[in-house]
Amino acid sequence: MLKAEFEVHRLRRTIEIGCAPDEHGVTQGVTITLRATLDGRTLFAGDTLTPPYDYCALIDAVDDAIASRPRFILQETLFVAIAARVLADPQVERLDLEIAKTERYDGCDFIATRASVARADLAALAARYPEDAALAPYAT
């Protein structure tokens, strides 16, 4: 079966994120890259104004996750929040996601968290993030 991917590469956002004391109360830049795997028949649905899956849903998932709390302590928490929202759409089979803090350390381009997740992975993690309602459907 043909597998296909939609990718949003290095989406830029500015958010309050970080656990170090000097990161509290300040915003910093992050880049977010998402690659959603779908059945190719979903992605290649013909030349239509109403595709079965709109890649803009990936951007919406990022913005919804960011809006879900005033600050994130860890990149991993933002990661899980985004993944839960992307994988809520049954058409998305798997998500490759990278979140990179681009302003934290001098001398490097970024520090990042990167993983590939499916719904079963979120089910295993849901109990660790009870404050995020988007993870409730994954809780076992």
Short mmCIF file of N, CA and C in Angstrom, two decimals:
data_model
loop_
_atom_site.label_atom_id
_atom_site.label_comp_id
_atom_site.label_asym_id
_atom_site.label_seq_id
_atom_site.Cartn_x
_atom_site.Cartn_y
_atom_site.Cartn_z
N MET A 1 0.84 -1.18 0.00
CA MET A 1 0.00 0.00 0.00
C MET A 1 0.88 1.25 0.00
N LEU A 2 0.53 2.19 -0.81
CA LEU A 2 1.27 3.44 -0.93
C LEU A 2 1.14 4.26 0.34
N LYS A 3 2.26 4.62 0.93
CA LYS A 3 2.30 5.53 2.08
C LYS A 3 2.81 6.87 1.57
N ALA A 4 2.25 7.93 2.08
CA ALA A 4 2.64 9.26 1.64
C ALA A 4 2.74 10.16 2.87
N GLU A 5 3.42 11.28 2.69
CA GLU A 5 3.65 12.18 3.82
C GLU A 5 3.35 13.62 3.45
N PHE A 6 2.78 14.32 4.40
CA PHE A 6 2.70 15.77 4.35
C PHE A 6 3.75 16.28 5.31
N GLU A 7 4.50 17.30 4.92
CA GLU A 7 5.52 17.85 5.80
C GLU A 7 5.38 19.36 5.91
N VAL A 8 5.52 19.85 7.11
CA VAL A 8 5.67 21.28 7.40
C VAL A 8 7.07 21.40 7.98
N HIS A 9 7.91 22.15 7.31
CA HIS A 9 9.33 22.19 7.65
C HIS A 9 9.70 23.51 8.33
N ARG A 10 10.20 23.39 9.54
CA ARG A 10 10.71 24.52 10.32
C ARG A 10 9.70 25.66 10.49
N LEU A 11 8.52 25.30 10.89
CA LEU A 11 7.52 26.30 11.27
C LEU A 11 8.07 27.09 12.44
N ARG A 12 8.06 28.40 12.38
CA ARG A 12 8.64 29.23 13.42
C ARG A 12 7.56 29.78 14.34
N ARG A 13 7.82 29.66 15.63
CA ARG A 13 6.94 30.22 16.65
C ARG A 13 7.81 30.78 17.77
N THR A 14 7.27 31.71 18.52
CA THR A 14 7.94 32.27 19.69
C THR A 14 7.06 31.99 20.88
N ILE A 15 7.61 31.26 21.87
CA ILE A 15 6.82 30.84 23.02
C ILE A 15 7.65 30.91 24.30
N GLU A 16 6.96 30.85 25.41
CA GLU A 16 7.67 30.73 26.68
C GLU A 16 7.88 29.25 26.93
N ILE A 17 9.14 28.85 26.96
CA ILE A 17 9.50 27.45 27.13
C ILE A 17 10.85 27.36 27.82
N GLY A 18 10.98 26.42 28.72
CA GLY A 18 12.26 26.19 29.36
C GLY A 18 12.15 25.97 30.85
N CYS A 19 13.05 25.16 31.37
CA CYS A 19 13.02 24.86 32.81
C CYS A 19 14.06 25.65 33.61
N ALA A 20 15.08 26.17 32.95
CA ALA A 20 16.12 26.92 33.67
C ALA A 20 15.54 28.23 34.20
N PRO A 21 16.01 28.68 35.36
CA PRO A 21 15.49 29.92 35.94
C PRO A 21 15.54 31.12 35.00
N ASP A 22 16.59 31.21 34.16
CA ASP A 22 16.68 32.36 33.26
C ASP A 22 15.73 32.24 32.06
N GLU A 23 15.03 31.12 31.95
CA GLU A 23 14.05 30.96 30.88
C GLU A 23 12.62 31.27 31.34
N HIS A 24 12.44 31.51 32.61
CA HIS A 24 11.11 31.81 33.15
C HIS A 24 10.73 33.25 32.82
N GLY A 25 9.52 33.43 32.31
CA GLY A 25 9.03 34.77 32.03
C GLY A 25 9.54 35.39 30.76
N VAL A 26 10.26 34.64 29.94
CA VAL A 26 10.75 35.15 28.66
C VAL A 26 10.32 34.21 27.54
N THR A 27 10.23 34.75 26.35
CA THR A 27 9.90 33.91 25.20
C THR A 27 11.17 33.64 24.41
N GLN A 28 11.13 32.55 23.67
CA GLN A 28 12.25 32.23 22.79
C GLN A 28 11.73 31.54 21.54
N GLY A 29 12.53 31.61 20.51
CA GLY A 29 12.14 31.03 19.24
C GLY A 29 12.28 29.52 19.22
N VAL A 30 11.33 28.89 18.56
CA VAL A 30 11.40 27.45 18.30
C VAL A 30 11.07 27.23 16.83
N THR A 31 11.59 26.16 16.29
CA THR A 31 11.15 25.69 14.98
C THR A 31 10.56 24.31 15.17
N ILE A 32 9.54 24.04 14.40
CA ILE A 32 8.81 22.78 14.52
C ILE A 32 8.67 22.18 13.13
N THR A 33 9.14 20.96 12.99
CA THR A 33 9.00 20.23 11.73
C THR A 33 8.11 19.02 11.98
N LEU A 34 7.09 18.89 11.17
CA LEU A 34 6.14 17.79 11.29
C LEU A 34 6.08 17.03 9.97
N ARG A 35 6.05 15.72 10.05
CA ARG A 35 5.88 14.87 8.87
C ARG A 35 4.81 13.84 9.22
N ALA A 36 3.64 13.99 8.64
CA ALA A 36 2.51 13.10 8.91
C ALA A 36 2.40 12.05 7.81
N THR A 37 2.39 10.77 8.22
CA THR A 37 2.24 9.68 7.28
C THR A 37 0.77 9.34 7.14
N LEU A 38 0.32 9.23 5.90
CA LEU A 38 -1.06 8.89 5.58
C LEU A 38 -1.09 7.81 4.50
N ASP A 39 -2.21 7.18 4.35
CA ASP A 39 -2.44 6.30 3.21
C ASP A 39 -2.33 7.16 1.96
N GLY A 40 -1.59 6.71 0.98
CA GLY A 40 -1.40 7.48 -0.24
C GLY A 40 -2.69 7.82 -0.96
N ARG A 41 -3.70 6.98 -0.81
CA ARG A 41 -4.98 7.28 -1.44
C ARG A 41 -5.63 8.51 -0.82
N THR A 42 -5.30 8.80 0.43
CA THR A 42 -5.81 10.00 1.08
C THR A 42 -5.08 11.22 0.56
N LEU A 43 -3.77 11.11 0.47
CA LEU A 43 -2.97 12.25 0.03
C LEU A 43 -3.18 12.53 -1.46
N PHE A 44 -3.19 11.50 -2.28
CA PHE A 44 -3.35 11.67 -3.73
C PHE A 44 -4.81 11.44 -4.10
N ALA A 45 -5.66 12.38 -3.71
CA ALA A 45 -7.11 12.23 -3.87
C ALA A 45 -7.63 12.88 -5.14
N GLY A 46 -6.74 13.37 -5.97
CA GLY A 46 -7.17 14.06 -7.18
C GLY A 46 -7.08 15.56 -6.99
N ASP A 47 -7.29 16.27 -8.07
CA ASP A 47 -7.17 17.73 -8.08
C ASP A 47 -8.50 18.32 -7.61
N THR A 48 -8.62 18.49 -6.31
CA THR A 48 -9.88 18.89 -5.70
C THR A 48 -9.70 20.06 -4.75
N LEU A 49 -10.73 20.85 -4.62
CA LEU A 49 -10.70 21.95 -3.66
C LEU A 49 -10.99 21.47 -2.24
N THR A 50 -11.41 20.23 -2.09
CA THR A 50 -11.75 19.68 -0.77
C THR A 50 -11.01 18.35 -0.56
N PRO A 51 -9.70 18.42 -0.33
CA PRO A 51 -8.95 17.18 -0.12
C PRO A 51 -9.38 16.50 1.18
N PRO A 52 -9.23 15.18 1.26
CA PRO A 52 -9.61 14.46 2.48
C PRO A 52 -8.83 14.90 3.71
N TYR A 53 -7.58 15.31 3.52
CA TYR A 53 -6.77 15.81 4.64
C TYR A 53 -6.06 17.06 4.16
N ASP A 54 -6.14 18.11 4.94
CA ASP A 54 -5.52 19.38 4.62
C ASP A 54 -4.28 19.54 5.49
N TYR A 55 -3.13 19.71 4.88
CA TYR A 55 -1.89 19.83 5.66
C TYR A 55 -1.91 21.02 6.60
N CYS A 56 -2.80 21.97 6.38
CA CYS A 56 -2.93 23.10 7.32
C CYS A 56 -3.35 22.61 8.70
N ALA A 57 -3.93 21.41 8.78
CA ALA A 57 -4.28 20.84 10.08
C ALA A 57 -3.04 20.64 10.93
N LEU A 58 -1.89 20.43 10.31
CA LEU A 58 -0.64 20.30 11.06
C LEU A 58 -0.27 21.61 11.75
N ILE A 59 -0.43 22.70 11.03
CA ILE A 59 -0.14 24.02 11.61
C ILE A 59 -1.15 24.33 12.71
N ASP A 60 -2.41 24.01 12.45
CA ASP A 60 -3.44 24.24 13.47
C ASP A 60 -3.14 23.45 14.75
N ALA A 61 -2.66 22.22 14.60
CA ALA A 61 -2.33 21.40 15.77
C ALA A 61 -1.22 22.04 16.60
N VAL A 62 -0.23 22.61 15.93
CA VAL A 62 0.86 23.30 16.63
C VAL A 62 0.30 24.49 17.40
N ASP A 63 -0.48 25.30 16.73
CA ASP A 63 -1.00 26.51 17.37
C ASP A 63 -1.96 26.17 18.51
N ASP A 64 -2.78 25.14 18.34
CA ASP A 64 -3.68 24.71 19.42
C ASP A 64 -2.89 24.21 20.63
N ALA A 65 -1.83 23.45 20.37
CA ALA A 65 -1.01 22.94 21.47
C ALA A 65 -0.34 24.10 22.21
N ILE A 66 0.21 25.05 21.48
CA ILE A 66 0.86 26.19 22.12
C ILE A 66 -0.14 26.98 22.95
N ALA A 67 -1.34 27.14 22.44
CA ALA A 67 -2.38 27.91 23.14
C ALA A 67 -2.94 27.17 24.36
N SER A 68 -2.62 25.89 24.49
CA SER A 68 -3.21 25.09 25.57
C SER A 68 -2.66 25.42 26.95
N ARG A 69 -1.58 26.15 27.03
CA ARG A 69 -1.00 26.54 28.33
C ARG A 69 -0.15 27.79 28.16
N PRO A 70 0.04 28.52 29.23
CA PRO A 70 0.80 29.77 29.10
C PRO A 70 2.30 29.57 28.90
N ARG A 71 2.85 28.45 29.40
CA ARG A 71 4.28 28.18 29.21
C ARG A 71 4.51 26.69 29.27
N PHE A 72 5.55 26.26 28.62
CA PHE A 72 5.97 24.86 28.64
C PHE A 72 7.30 24.79 29.37
N ILE A 73 7.41 23.86 30.30
CA ILE A 73 8.67 23.67 31.00
C ILE A 73 9.65 22.94 30.08
N LEU A 74 9.19 21.89 29.44
CA LEU A 74 10.05 21.05 28.61
C LEU A 74 9.56 20.99 27.16
N GLN A 75 10.51 20.85 26.25
CA GLN A 75 10.16 20.62 24.85
C GLN A 75 9.33 19.35 24.70
N GLU A 76 9.63 18.35 25.53
CA GLU A 76 8.93 17.08 25.43
C GLU A 76 7.43 17.22 25.69
N THR A 77 7.08 18.14 26.59
CA THR A 77 5.66 18.37 26.88
C THR A 77 4.96 18.99 25.68
N LEU A 78 5.61 19.95 25.05
CA LEU A 78 5.05 20.53 23.82
C LEU A 78 4.97 19.47 22.73
N PHE A 79 5.98 18.64 22.63
CA PHE A 79 6.00 17.55 21.65
C PHE A 79 4.75 16.68 21.79
N VAL A 80 4.48 16.21 23.01
CA VAL A 80 3.34 15.33 23.25
C VAL A 80 2.03 16.06 22.96
N ALA A 81 1.96 17.33 23.32
CA ALA A 81 0.75 18.11 23.07
C ALA A 81 0.46 18.23 21.57
N ILE A 82 1.48 18.47 20.78
CA ILE A 82 1.31 18.56 19.33
C ILE A 82 0.93 17.20 18.76
N ALA A 83 1.65 16.17 19.16
CA ALA A 83 1.40 14.82 18.63
C ALA A 83 -0.04 14.38 18.92
N ALA A 84 -0.53 14.65 20.12
CA ALA A 84 -1.90 14.25 20.47
C ALA A 84 -2.91 14.91 19.54
N ARG A 85 -2.67 16.14 19.18
CA ARG A 85 -3.61 16.86 18.32
C ARG A 85 -3.51 16.40 16.87
N VAL A 86 -2.32 16.14 16.38
CA VAL A 86 -2.17 15.66 15.00
C VAL A 86 -2.78 14.27 14.85
N LEU A 87 -2.44 13.38 15.79
CA LEU A 87 -2.90 11.99 15.68
C LEU A 87 -4.37 11.82 16.06
N ALA A 88 -5.03 12.88 16.49
CA ALA A 88 -6.47 12.81 16.74
C ALA A 88 -7.23 12.60 15.43
N ASP A 89 -6.63 12.98 14.32
CA ASP A 89 -7.26 12.73 13.02
C ASP A 89 -6.94 11.30 12.60
N PRO A 90 -7.94 10.46 12.42
CA PRO A 90 -7.70 9.05 12.10
C PRO A 90 -6.99 8.82 10.76
N GLN A 91 -6.94 9.83 9.92
CA GLN A 91 -6.25 9.67 8.64
C GLN A 91 -4.73 9.68 8.80
N VAL A 92 -4.25 10.26 9.89
CA VAL A 92 -2.81 10.32 10.14
C VAL A 92 -2.41 9.03 10.85
N GLU A 93 -1.50 8.29 10.24
CA GLU A 93 -1.07 7.00 10.79
C GLU A 93 0.12 7.13 11.74
N ARG A 94 0.98 8.06 11.43
CA ARG A 94 2.22 8.22 12.21
C ARG A 94 2.67 9.66 12.05
N LEU A 95 3.39 10.15 13.06
CA LEU A 95 3.91 11.51 13.01
C LEU A 95 5.38 11.51 13.37
N ASP A 96 6.19 12.09 12.51
CA ASP A 96 7.59 12.39 12.82
C ASP A 96 7.60 13.87 13.18
N LEU A 97 8.17 14.17 14.33
CA LEU A 97 8.10 15.53 14.85
C LEU A 97 9.44 15.94 15.43
N GLU A 98 9.83 17.17 15.16
CA GLU A 98 11.04 17.75 15.76
C GLU A 98 10.70 19.14 16.27
N ILE A 99 11.07 19.40 17.52
CA ILE A 99 10.94 20.73 18.10
C ILE A 99 12.34 21.18 18.48
N ALA A 100 12.72 22.35 18.00
CA ALA A 100 14.07 22.86 18.23
C ALA A 100 14.01 24.25 18.85
N LYS A 101 14.68 24.41 19.99
CA LYS A 101 14.85 25.74 20.59
C LYS A 101 16.07 26.37 19.93
N THR A 102 15.84 27.49 19.26
CA THR A 102 16.89 28.07 18.42
C THR A 102 17.68 29.19 19.08
N GLU A 103 17.31 29.58 20.29
CA GLU A 103 17.98 30.72 20.93
C GLU A 103 18.61 30.38 22.26
N ARG A 104 18.57 29.13 22.68
CA ARG A 104 18.96 28.79 24.05
C ARG A 104 20.46 28.85 24.29
N TYR A 105 21.25 28.27 23.42
CA TYR A 105 22.69 28.18 23.66
C TYR A 105 23.48 28.81 22.54
N ASP A 106 24.45 29.63 22.92
CA ASP A 106 25.38 30.19 21.94
C ASP A 106 26.25 29.07 21.39
N GLY A 107 26.61 29.21 20.15
CA GLY A 107 27.54 28.25 19.55
C GLY A 107 26.88 27.04 18.90
N CYS A 108 25.56 26.98 18.92
CA CYS A 108 24.89 25.89 18.20
C CYS A 108 23.63 26.44 17.54
N ASP A 109 23.19 25.78 16.50
CA ASP A 109 22.00 26.23 15.78
C ASP A 109 20.73 26.03 16.60
N PHE A 110 20.66 24.90 17.32
CA PHE A 110 19.48 24.61 18.12
C PHE A 110 19.72 23.42 19.01
N ILE A 111 18.83 23.25 20.00
CA ILE A 111 18.74 22.00 20.76
C ILE A 111 17.34 21.48 20.49
N ALA A 112 17.23 20.17 20.26
CA ALA A 112 15.96 19.65 19.74
C ALA A 112 15.54 18.35 20.39
N THR A 113 14.25 18.10 20.26
CA THR A 113 13.65 16.82 20.60
C THR A 113 13.04 16.29 19.31
N ARG A 114 13.33 15.03 19.00
CA ARG A 114 12.82 14.45 17.75
C ARG A 114 12.40 13.01 18.02
N ALA A 115 11.24 12.63 17.49
CA ALA A 115 10.77 11.25 17.61
C ALA A 115 9.70 10.99 16.56
N SER A 116 9.42 9.72 16.39
CA SER A 116 8.35 9.26 15.52
C SER A 116 7.32 8.57 16.40
N VAL A 117 6.06 9.00 16.34
CA VAL A 117 5.04 8.47 17.25
C VAL A 117 3.78 8.03 16.51
N ALA A 118 3.11 7.06 17.11
CA ALA A 118 1.81 6.59 16.65
C ALA A 118 0.86 6.66 17.85
N ARG A 119 -0.40 6.35 17.62
CA ARG A 119 -1.39 6.43 18.71
C ARG A 119 -1.02 5.54 19.89
N ALA A 120 -0.49 4.35 19.62
CA ALA A 120 -0.11 3.44 20.70
C ALA A 120 0.97 4.06 21.59
N ASP A 121 1.86 4.82 21.01
CA ASP A 121 2.89 5.50 21.80
C ASP A 121 2.26 6.54 22.71
N LEU A 122 1.29 7.27 22.20
CA LEU A 122 0.61 8.27 23.03
C LEU A 122 -0.18 7.61 24.15
N ALA A 123 -0.76 6.45 23.87
CA ALA A 123 -1.48 5.72 24.92
C ALA A 123 -0.54 5.37 26.06
N ALA A 124 0.69 5.02 25.73
CA ALA A 124 1.67 4.67 26.76
C ALA A 124 2.13 5.89 27.56
N LEU A 125 2.01 7.07 26.98
CA LEU A 125 2.49 8.30 27.63
C LEU A 125 1.39 9.12 28.29
N ALA A 126 0.15 8.88 27.96
CA ALA A 126 -0.96 9.75 28.36
C ALA A 126 -1.03 9.99 29.86
N ALA A 127 -0.78 8.99 30.66
CA ALA A 127 -0.88 9.15 32.12
C ALA A 127 0.14 10.15 32.67
N ARG A 128 1.21 10.40 31.93
CA ARG A 128 2.24 11.34 32.38
C ARG A 128 1.85 12.80 32.12
N TYR A 129 0.80 13.00 31.34
CA TYR A 129 0.38 14.35 30.95
C TYR A 129 -1.11 14.55 31.21
N PRO A 130 -1.56 14.34 32.46
CA PRO A 130 -3.00 14.43 32.74
C PRO A 130 -3.57 15.83 32.58
N GLU A 131 -2.72 16.84 32.61
CA GLU A 131 -3.19 18.22 32.49
C GLU A 131 -3.62 18.59 31.07
N ASP A 132 -3.28 17.75 30.09
CA ASP A 132 -3.62 18.05 28.69
C ASP A 132 -4.83 17.23 28.27
N ALA A 133 -5.96 17.87 28.12
CA ALA A 133 -7.20 17.17 27.75
C ALA A 133 -7.10 16.47 26.40
N ALA A 134 -6.21 16.93 25.52
CA ALA A 134 -6.06 16.29 24.21
C ALA A 134 -5.53 14.88 24.31
N LEU A 135 -4.94 14.52 25.46
CA LEU A 135 -4.42 13.17 25.63
C LEU A 135 -5.44 12.21 26.24
N ALA A 136 -6.55 12.72 26.72
CA ALA A 136 -7.56 11.87 27.36
C ALA A 136 -8.04 10.73 26.46
N PRO A 137 -8.26 10.94 25.17
CA PRO A 137 -8.70 9.83 24.32
C PRO A 137 -7.68 8.68 24.20
N TYR A 138 -6.42 8.98 24.48
CA TYR A 138 -5.37 7.96 24.37
C TYR A 138 -5.16 7.17 25.66
N ALA A 139 -5.69 7.67 26.77
CA ALA A 139 -5.49 7.03 28.07
C ALA A 139 -6.13 5.65 28.07
N THR A 140 -5.40 4.71 28.64
CA THR A 140 -5.93 3.35 28.69
C THR A 140 -6.37 2.97 30.09
#
